[in-house]
Short mmCIF file of N, CA and C in Angstrom, two decimals:
data_model
loop_
_atom_site.label_atom_id
_atom_site.label_comp_id
_atom_site.label_asym_id
_atom_site.label_seq_id
_atom_site.Cartn_x
_atom_site.Cartn_y
_atom_site.Cartn_z
N UNK A 1 8.38 -9.01 -17.22
CA UNK A 1 7.76 -8.95 -15.92
C UNK A 1 8.48 -7.95 -15.02
N UNK A 2 9.82 -7.91 -15.11
CA UNK A 2 10.59 -6.99 -14.30
C UNK A 2 10.25 -5.54 -14.64
N UNK A 3 10.13 -5.25 -15.94
CA UNK A 3 9.82 -3.89 -16.37
C UNK A 3 8.41 -3.49 -15.94
N UNK A 4 7.48 -4.45 -15.99
CA UNK A 4 6.11 -4.20 -15.55
C UNK A 4 6.10 -3.88 -14.06
N UNK A 5 6.87 -4.61 -13.28
CA UNK A 5 6.96 -4.37 -11.84
C UNK A 5 7.55 -2.98 -11.56
N UNK A 6 8.54 -2.59 -12.34
CA UNK A 6 9.14 -1.26 -12.16
C UNK A 6 8.12 -0.18 -12.43
N UNK A 7 7.32 -0.32 -13.47
CA UNK A 7 6.31 0.69 -13.80
C UNK A 7 5.26 0.77 -12.69
N UNK A 8 4.81 -0.37 -12.19
CA UNK A 8 3.81 -0.38 -11.12
C UNK A 8 4.37 0.27 -9.86
N UNK A 9 5.62 -0.06 -9.50
CA UNK A 9 6.25 0.56 -8.33
C UNK A 9 6.39 2.06 -8.52
N UNK A 10 6.76 2.48 -9.73
CA UNK A 10 6.90 3.91 -10.03
C UNK A 10 5.57 4.63 -9.83
N UNK A 11 4.47 4.01 -10.27
CA UNK A 11 3.15 4.59 -10.10
C UNK A 11 2.80 4.76 -8.63
N UNK A 12 3.00 3.73 -7.84
CA UNK A 12 2.66 3.77 -6.41
C UNK A 12 3.50 4.81 -5.69
N UNK A 13 4.81 4.81 -5.92
CA UNK A 13 5.70 5.77 -5.26
C UNK A 13 5.35 7.19 -5.67
N UNK A 14 5.03 7.38 -6.95
CA UNK A 14 4.72 8.74 -7.41
C UNK A 14 3.47 9.29 -6.77
N UNK A 15 2.47 8.45 -6.56
CA UNK A 15 1.25 8.92 -5.91
C UNK A 15 1.55 9.32 -4.47
N UNK A 16 2.40 8.54 -3.81
CA UNK A 16 2.73 8.82 -2.42
C UNK A 16 3.61 10.05 -2.27
N UNK A 17 4.48 10.31 -3.23
CA UNK A 17 5.46 11.37 -3.10
C UNK A 17 5.19 12.63 -3.91
N UNK A 18 4.15 12.64 -4.70
CA UNK A 18 3.94 13.77 -5.59
C UNK A 18 3.32 14.96 -4.85
N UNK A 19 3.55 16.14 -5.42
CA UNK A 19 2.96 17.34 -4.87
C UNK A 19 1.54 17.49 -5.37
N UNK A 20 0.65 17.88 -4.49
CA UNK A 20 -0.75 18.00 -4.87
C UNK A 20 -1.26 19.39 -4.56
N UNK A 21 -2.24 19.82 -5.32
CA UNK A 21 -2.90 21.09 -5.05
C UNK A 21 -4.40 20.89 -5.16
N UNK A 22 -5.14 21.64 -4.38
CA UNK A 22 -6.59 21.52 -4.41
C UNK A 22 -7.17 22.54 -5.38
N UNK A 23 -8.24 22.14 -6.05
CA UNK A 23 -8.95 23.05 -6.94
C UNK A 23 -10.34 22.50 -7.17
N UNK A 24 -11.16 23.25 -7.87
CA UNK A 24 -12.51 22.81 -8.23
C UNK A 24 -12.58 22.61 -9.73
N UNK A 25 -13.05 21.48 -10.15
CA UNK A 25 -13.29 21.18 -11.56
C UNK A 25 -14.78 21.00 -11.73
N UNK A 26 -15.27 21.22 -12.93
CA UNK A 26 -16.70 21.06 -13.15
C UNK A 26 -17.05 19.76 -13.84
N UNK A 27 -16.35 19.38 -14.89
CA UNK A 27 -16.73 18.19 -15.67
C UNK A 27 -15.50 17.35 -16.00
N UNK A 28 -15.70 16.06 -15.97
CA UNK A 28 -14.70 15.09 -16.39
C UNK A 28 -15.44 14.09 -17.27
N UNK A 29 -14.79 13.61 -18.33
CA UNK A 29 -15.43 12.63 -19.21
C UNK A 29 -14.82 11.26 -18.95
N UNK A 30 -15.68 10.32 -18.56
CA UNK A 30 -15.28 8.93 -18.34
C UNK A 30 -16.35 8.06 -18.97
N UNK A 31 -15.91 7.05 -19.71
CA UNK A 31 -16.81 6.13 -20.40
C UNK A 31 -17.71 6.87 -21.39
N UNK A 32 -17.16 7.97 -21.95
CA UNK A 32 -17.90 8.75 -22.93
C UNK A 32 -18.97 9.65 -22.35
N UNK A 33 -19.03 9.74 -21.04
CA UNK A 33 -20.06 10.56 -20.39
C UNK A 33 -19.41 11.60 -19.50
N UNK A 34 -20.03 12.78 -19.49
CA UNK A 34 -19.56 13.83 -18.59
C UNK A 34 -19.97 13.51 -17.16
N UNK A 35 -19.04 13.67 -16.24
CA UNK A 35 -19.33 13.46 -14.82
C UNK A 35 -19.23 14.82 -14.15
N UNK A 36 -20.28 15.23 -13.50
CA UNK A 36 -20.29 16.51 -12.82
C UNK A 36 -19.54 16.37 -11.50
N UNK A 37 -18.50 17.17 -11.33
CA UNK A 37 -17.66 17.07 -10.14
C UNK A 37 -17.81 18.27 -9.20
N UNK A 38 -18.83 19.09 -9.42
CA UNK A 38 -19.00 20.31 -8.62
C UNK A 38 -19.07 20.01 -7.13
N UNK A 39 -19.72 18.93 -6.74
CA UNK A 39 -19.86 18.62 -5.32
C UNK A 39 -18.65 17.85 -4.77
N UNK A 40 -17.65 17.59 -5.60
CA UNK A 40 -16.48 16.83 -5.17
C UNK A 40 -15.29 17.76 -4.93
N UNK A 41 -14.44 17.35 -4.02
CA UNK A 41 -13.16 18.03 -3.84
C UNK A 41 -12.23 17.50 -4.92
N UNK A 42 -11.21 18.30 -5.27
CA UNK A 42 -10.30 17.92 -6.35
C UNK A 42 -8.87 18.19 -5.92
N UNK A 43 -8.01 17.21 -6.16
CA UNK A 43 -6.58 17.41 -5.98
C UNK A 43 -5.89 17.07 -7.29
N UNK A 44 -4.99 17.94 -7.71
CA UNK A 44 -4.18 17.72 -8.90
C UNK A 44 -2.76 17.48 -8.42
N UNK A 45 -2.23 16.30 -8.69
CA UNK A 45 -0.91 15.91 -8.21
C UNK A 45 0.03 15.74 -9.40
N UNK A 46 1.26 16.23 -9.24
CA UNK A 46 2.25 16.10 -10.30
C UNK A 46 3.56 15.61 -9.71
N UNK A 47 4.30 14.95 -10.56
CA UNK A 47 5.62 14.47 -10.17
C UNK A 47 6.43 14.26 -11.44
N UNK A 48 7.68 14.57 -11.37
CA UNK A 48 8.58 14.32 -12.49
C UNK A 48 9.75 13.51 -12.00
N UNK A 49 10.39 12.83 -12.90
CA UNK A 49 11.55 12.05 -12.52
C UNK A 49 12.25 11.51 -13.74
N UNK A 50 13.24 10.68 -13.47
CA UNK A 50 13.97 10.05 -14.55
C UNK A 50 13.96 8.54 -14.34
N UNK A 51 13.98 7.85 -15.44
CA UNK A 51 14.13 6.40 -15.45
C UNK A 51 15.27 6.12 -16.42
N UNK A 52 15.68 4.90 -16.54
CA UNK A 52 16.78 4.57 -17.43
C UNK A 52 16.45 5.01 -18.86
N UNK A 53 17.17 6.01 -19.34
CA UNK A 53 16.99 6.48 -20.71
C UNK A 53 15.75 7.30 -20.96
N UNK A 54 15.09 7.77 -19.90
CA UNK A 54 13.83 8.50 -20.12
C UNK A 54 13.57 9.50 -19.00
N UNK A 55 12.78 10.48 -19.35
CA UNK A 55 12.22 11.42 -18.38
C UNK A 55 10.75 11.05 -18.22
N UNK A 56 10.24 11.13 -17.00
CA UNK A 56 8.86 10.74 -16.74
C UNK A 56 8.13 11.90 -16.08
N UNK A 57 6.94 12.21 -16.62
CA UNK A 57 6.07 13.24 -16.05
C UNK A 57 4.75 12.58 -15.69
N UNK A 58 4.36 12.70 -14.44
CA UNK A 58 3.16 12.06 -13.94
C UNK A 58 2.18 13.12 -13.45
N UNK A 59 0.92 12.95 -13.81
CA UNK A 59 -0.15 13.84 -13.35
C UNK A 59 -1.35 12.99 -12.94
N UNK A 60 -1.89 13.31 -11.78
CA UNK A 60 -3.06 12.59 -11.28
C UNK A 60 -4.09 13.60 -10.82
N UNK A 61 -5.33 13.42 -11.26
CA UNK A 61 -6.44 14.22 -10.78
C UNK A 61 -7.34 13.30 -9.97
N UNK A 62 -7.50 13.64 -8.69
CA UNK A 62 -8.33 12.85 -7.79
C UNK A 62 -9.55 13.67 -7.41
N UNK A 63 -10.71 13.08 -7.55
CA UNK A 63 -11.97 13.72 -7.19
C UNK A 63 -12.59 12.88 -6.09
N UNK A 64 -12.96 13.52 -4.99
CA UNK A 64 -13.42 12.76 -3.84
C UNK A 64 -14.46 13.54 -3.05
N UNK A 65 -15.24 12.80 -2.27
CA UNK A 65 -16.17 13.40 -1.31
C UNK A 65 -15.86 12.76 0.04
N UNK A 66 -15.48 13.60 0.99
CA UNK A 66 -15.08 13.07 2.29
C UNK A 66 -13.87 12.17 2.14
N UNK A 67 -13.99 10.93 2.63
CA UNK A 67 -12.91 9.96 2.53
C UNK A 67 -13.07 9.04 1.33
N UNK A 68 -14.06 9.28 0.49
CA UNK A 68 -14.37 8.39 -0.63
C UNK A 68 -13.81 8.93 -1.94
N UNK A 69 -12.98 8.12 -2.61
CA UNK A 69 -12.46 8.47 -3.92
C UNK A 69 -13.54 8.18 -4.96
N UNK A 70 -13.94 9.21 -5.71
CA UNK A 70 -14.99 9.06 -6.73
C UNK A 70 -14.41 8.84 -8.12
N UNK A 71 -13.43 9.65 -8.49
CA UNK A 71 -12.84 9.60 -9.83
C UNK A 71 -11.33 9.71 -9.74
N UNK A 72 -10.67 9.03 -10.67
CA UNK A 72 -9.22 9.15 -10.79
C UNK A 72 -8.89 9.28 -12.27
N UNK A 73 -8.11 10.31 -12.60
CA UNK A 73 -7.62 10.48 -13.97
C UNK A 73 -6.10 10.55 -13.87
N UNK A 74 -5.43 9.59 -14.50
CA UNK A 74 -3.98 9.46 -14.44
C UNK A 74 -3.39 9.66 -15.82
N UNK A 75 -2.39 10.54 -15.92
CA UNK A 75 -1.65 10.73 -17.17
C UNK A 75 -0.17 10.55 -16.86
N UNK A 76 0.43 9.58 -17.51
CA UNK A 76 1.85 9.31 -17.33
C UNK A 76 2.54 9.45 -18.67
N UNK A 77 3.49 10.38 -18.76
CA UNK A 77 4.19 10.63 -20.02
C UNK A 77 5.66 10.27 -19.86
N UNK A 78 6.12 9.41 -20.76
CA UNK A 78 7.52 9.01 -20.82
C UNK A 78 8.13 9.71 -22.03
N UNK A 79 9.24 10.41 -21.81
CA UNK A 79 9.90 11.18 -22.86
C UNK A 79 11.30 10.62 -23.06
N UNK A 80 11.61 10.25 -24.31
CA UNK A 80 12.94 9.71 -24.61
C UNK A 80 13.21 9.84 -26.09
N UNK A 81 14.47 10.05 -26.43
CA UNK A 81 14.90 10.06 -27.83
C UNK A 81 15.18 8.64 -28.32
N UNK A 82 15.23 7.70 -27.40
CA UNK A 82 15.53 6.30 -27.72
C UNK A 82 14.23 5.55 -28.00
N UNK A 83 14.03 5.16 -29.25
CA UNK A 83 12.80 4.49 -29.66
C UNK A 83 12.60 3.16 -28.92
N UNK A 84 13.68 2.46 -28.60
CA UNK A 84 13.53 1.18 -27.90
C UNK A 84 13.01 1.38 -26.47
N UNK A 85 13.40 2.46 -25.84
CA UNK A 85 12.87 2.77 -24.49
C UNK A 85 11.38 3.04 -24.60
N UNK A 86 10.98 3.83 -25.59
CA UNK A 86 9.56 4.14 -25.78
C UNK A 86 8.76 2.87 -26.08
N UNK A 87 9.31 2.01 -26.89
CA UNK A 87 8.63 0.76 -27.22
C UNK A 87 8.44 -0.10 -25.98
N UNK A 88 9.46 -0.16 -25.12
CA UNK A 88 9.35 -0.92 -23.87
C UNK A 88 8.21 -0.40 -23.01
N UNK A 89 8.14 0.92 -22.83
CA UNK A 89 7.07 1.51 -22.03
C UNK A 89 5.71 1.33 -22.70
N UNK A 90 5.67 1.54 -24.00
CA UNK A 90 4.40 1.38 -24.72
C UNK A 90 3.86 -0.04 -24.56
N UNK A 91 4.70 -1.03 -24.73
CA UNK A 91 4.27 -2.42 -24.59
C UNK A 91 3.86 -2.74 -23.16
N UNK A 92 4.59 -2.20 -22.19
CA UNK A 92 4.24 -2.43 -20.78
C UNK A 92 2.89 -1.82 -20.44
N UNK A 93 2.67 -0.57 -20.87
CA UNK A 93 1.38 0.07 -20.61
C UNK A 93 0.24 -0.70 -21.28
N UNK A 94 0.43 -1.10 -22.53
CA UNK A 94 -0.61 -1.85 -23.23
C UNK A 94 -0.90 -3.18 -22.54
N UNK A 95 0.13 -3.81 -22.03
CA UNK A 95 -0.04 -5.07 -21.31
C UNK A 95 -0.86 -4.87 -20.03
N UNK A 96 -0.56 -3.81 -19.31
CA UNK A 96 -1.31 -3.51 -18.09
C UNK A 96 -2.76 -3.19 -18.44
N UNK A 97 -2.97 -2.34 -19.44
CA UNK A 97 -4.33 -1.93 -19.82
C UNK A 97 -5.16 -3.09 -20.33
N UNK A 98 -4.53 -4.06 -20.97
CA UNK A 98 -5.27 -5.21 -21.52
C UNK A 98 -6.02 -5.97 -20.44
N UNK A 99 -5.51 -5.93 -19.23
CA UNK A 99 -6.18 -6.62 -18.12
C UNK A 99 -7.54 -6.00 -17.78
N UNK A 100 -7.75 -4.76 -18.20
CA UNK A 100 -8.98 -4.05 -17.84
C UNK A 100 -9.87 -3.79 -19.05
N UNK A 101 -9.54 -4.35 -20.21
CA UNK A 101 -10.34 -4.08 -21.40
C UNK A 101 -11.76 -4.63 -21.20
N UNK A 102 -12.73 -3.87 -21.64
CA UNK A 102 -14.12 -4.28 -21.51
C UNK A 102 -14.75 -3.95 -20.17
N UNK A 103 -14.00 -3.38 -19.26
CA UNK A 103 -14.54 -3.01 -17.96
C UNK A 103 -15.11 -1.60 -18.06
N UNK A 104 -16.42 -1.47 -17.94
CA UNK A 104 -17.06 -0.17 -18.03
C UNK A 104 -16.59 0.76 -16.92
N UNK A 105 -16.48 2.02 -17.25
CA UNK A 105 -16.08 3.09 -16.34
C UNK A 105 -14.62 2.99 -15.92
N UNK A 106 -13.84 2.24 -16.70
CA UNK A 106 -12.39 2.14 -16.53
C UNK A 106 -11.80 2.31 -17.92
N UNK A 107 -11.47 3.55 -18.26
CA UNK A 107 -10.99 3.89 -19.60
C UNK A 107 -9.47 3.95 -19.60
N UNK A 108 -8.86 3.40 -20.64
CA UNK A 108 -7.42 3.45 -20.77
C UNK A 108 -7.04 3.81 -22.21
N UNK A 109 -5.90 4.43 -22.35
CA UNK A 109 -5.36 4.68 -23.69
C UNK A 109 -3.85 4.81 -23.59
N UNK A 110 -3.19 4.48 -24.68
CA UNK A 110 -1.74 4.66 -24.81
C UNK A 110 -1.51 5.36 -26.14
N UNK A 111 -0.83 6.49 -26.08
CA UNK A 111 -0.54 7.25 -27.30
C UNK A 111 0.97 7.35 -27.48
N UNK A 112 1.41 7.06 -28.70
CA UNK A 112 2.84 7.10 -29.01
C UNK A 112 3.12 8.27 -29.92
N UNK A 113 4.07 9.10 -29.53
CA UNK A 113 4.55 10.19 -30.37
C UNK A 113 5.97 9.89 -30.81
N UNK A 114 6.61 10.85 -31.45
CA UNK A 114 7.98 10.63 -31.91
C UNK A 114 8.96 10.43 -30.75
N UNK A 115 8.75 11.19 -29.67
CA UNK A 115 9.65 11.09 -28.52
C UNK A 115 8.91 10.85 -27.22
N UNK A 116 7.64 10.45 -27.30
CA UNK A 116 6.84 10.26 -26.08
C UNK A 116 5.94 9.04 -26.17
N UNK A 117 5.60 8.53 -25.00
CA UNK A 117 4.53 7.56 -24.83
C UNK A 117 3.70 8.08 -23.66
N UNK A 118 2.39 8.20 -23.86
CA UNK A 118 1.52 8.70 -22.80
C UNK A 118 0.45 7.66 -22.50
N UNK A 119 0.36 7.30 -21.23
CA UNK A 119 -0.66 6.38 -20.75
C UNK A 119 -1.69 7.19 -19.97
N UNK A 120 -2.96 6.99 -20.30
CA UNK A 120 -4.04 7.66 -19.59
C UNK A 120 -5.01 6.62 -19.04
N UNK A 121 -5.35 6.76 -17.78
CA UNK A 121 -6.35 5.90 -17.14
C UNK A 121 -7.37 6.81 -16.47
N UNK A 122 -8.65 6.56 -16.74
CA UNK A 122 -9.75 7.29 -16.10
C UNK A 122 -10.68 6.27 -15.47
N UNK A 123 -10.91 6.41 -14.16
CA UNK A 123 -11.75 5.46 -13.45
C UNK A 123 -12.84 6.21 -12.69
N UNK A 124 -14.08 5.79 -12.90
CA UNK A 124 -15.21 6.31 -12.14
C UNK A 124 -15.55 5.25 -11.08
N UNK A 125 -15.04 5.44 -9.88
CA UNK A 125 -15.24 4.46 -8.81
C UNK A 125 -16.68 4.38 -8.34
N UNK A 126 -17.46 5.41 -8.62
CA UNK A 126 -18.89 5.37 -8.26
C UNK A 126 -19.66 4.42 -9.16
N UNK A 127 -19.16 4.16 -10.37
CA UNK A 127 -19.88 3.35 -11.35
C UNK A 127 -19.22 2.01 -11.68
N UNK A 128 -17.89 1.93 -11.57
CA UNK A 128 -17.18 0.73 -11.98
C UNK A 128 -17.61 -0.47 -11.12
N UNK A 129 -17.65 -1.64 -11.72
CA UNK A 129 -17.99 -2.87 -11.00
C UNK A 129 -16.75 -3.29 -10.20
N UNK A 130 -16.74 -2.93 -8.92
CA UNK A 130 -15.57 -3.17 -8.07
C UNK A 130 -15.27 -4.66 -7.95
N UNK A 131 -16.31 -5.49 -7.84
CA UNK A 131 -16.08 -6.94 -7.75
C UNK A 131 -15.36 -7.45 -8.99
N UNK A 132 -15.76 -6.96 -10.14
CA UNK A 132 -15.11 -7.37 -11.38
C UNK A 132 -13.70 -6.80 -11.45
N UNK A 133 -13.55 -5.56 -11.01
CA UNK A 133 -12.25 -4.90 -11.04
C UNK A 133 -11.22 -5.66 -10.22
N UNK A 134 -11.55 -5.97 -8.99
CA UNK A 134 -10.57 -6.63 -8.14
C UNK A 134 -10.67 -8.15 -8.16
N UNK A 135 -11.79 -8.68 -8.59
CA UNK A 135 -11.96 -10.13 -8.62
C UNK A 135 -11.48 -10.74 -9.91
N UNK A 136 -12.21 -10.52 -10.97
CA UNK A 136 -11.89 -11.14 -12.26
C UNK A 136 -10.55 -10.68 -12.80
N UNK A 137 -10.26 -9.41 -12.68
CA UNK A 137 -9.01 -8.90 -13.22
C UNK A 137 -7.83 -9.46 -12.44
N UNK A 138 -7.93 -9.49 -11.12
CA UNK A 138 -6.86 -10.05 -10.31
C UNK A 138 -6.66 -11.53 -10.66
N UNK A 139 -7.75 -12.27 -10.79
CA UNK A 139 -7.64 -13.68 -11.15
C UNK A 139 -6.96 -13.83 -12.51
N UNK A 140 -7.35 -12.99 -13.47
CA UNK A 140 -6.76 -13.05 -14.81
C UNK A 140 -5.26 -12.79 -14.75
N UNK A 141 -4.85 -11.79 -13.99
CA UNK A 141 -3.43 -11.47 -13.87
C UNK A 141 -2.68 -12.64 -13.24
N UNK A 142 -3.22 -13.17 -12.15
CA UNK A 142 -2.56 -14.30 -11.48
C UNK A 142 -2.52 -15.52 -12.38
N UNK A 143 -3.59 -15.78 -13.11
CA UNK A 143 -3.64 -16.94 -13.99
C UNK A 143 -2.59 -16.84 -15.09
N UNK A 144 -2.47 -15.64 -15.67
CA UNK A 144 -1.49 -15.46 -16.74
C UNK A 144 -0.06 -15.52 -16.23
N UNK A 145 0.17 -15.19 -14.98
CA UNK A 145 1.52 -15.14 -14.42
C UNK A 145 1.88 -16.41 -13.66
N UNK A 146 0.98 -17.39 -13.66
CA UNK A 146 1.24 -18.61 -12.89
C UNK A 146 2.43 -19.37 -13.47
N UNK A 147 3.05 -20.13 -12.62
CA UNK A 147 4.06 -21.05 -13.11
C UNK A 147 3.59 -22.43 -12.70
N UNK A 148 4.16 -22.98 -11.66
CA UNK A 148 3.69 -24.27 -11.17
C UNK A 148 2.77 -24.09 -9.96
N UNK A 149 2.51 -22.84 -9.64
CA UNK A 149 1.67 -22.53 -8.49
C UNK A 149 0.22 -22.41 -8.94
N UNK A 150 -0.68 -22.94 -8.17
CA UNK A 150 -2.11 -22.84 -8.45
C UNK A 150 -2.69 -21.74 -7.57
N UNK A 151 -3.34 -20.78 -8.20
CA UNK A 151 -3.97 -19.69 -7.47
C UNK A 151 -5.46 -19.92 -7.39
N UNK A 152 -6.02 -19.71 -6.23
CA UNK A 152 -7.47 -19.81 -6.07
C UNK A 152 -7.96 -18.49 -5.49
N UNK A 153 -8.93 -17.92 -6.16
CA UNK A 153 -9.49 -16.65 -5.69
C UNK A 153 -10.90 -16.92 -5.20
N UNK A 154 -11.20 -16.44 -4.03
CA UNK A 154 -12.57 -16.52 -3.51
C UNK A 154 -13.23 -15.18 -3.68
N UNK A 155 -14.40 -15.18 -4.26
CA UNK A 155 -15.12 -13.93 -4.49
C UNK A 155 -16.18 -13.74 -3.45
#
């Protein structure tokens, strides 16, 4: 749980502190379908850093219209010569992604190389079932993490 919390905090801090650049992209593939992004603004954000026993490279592509986020593509690469560090990150990413399995327009993958683990998340906010995303998934996470506390979610 502690390692999962560290990864989530790292993600949030990296989005807030990363350098971004604007550009125009034409197509992104989410849920096996090409999404035309010509009418959307695009920011490509990158950040690098170190964690215990690893180097971390983060890339985020945000596609938006006005104040509305339409698409998010996140690539997080952990680089380490220590296989146990990679296994820890791989298991943490898979655990996080498992909460969203079966949710359309929310694609996840974890790829393991000899010295890397890469987590990719692609979300089409225009199509994803937001109620399911924040309702059922949040309830599932809280239910799995419960101890003697009873959580009640109102939808």
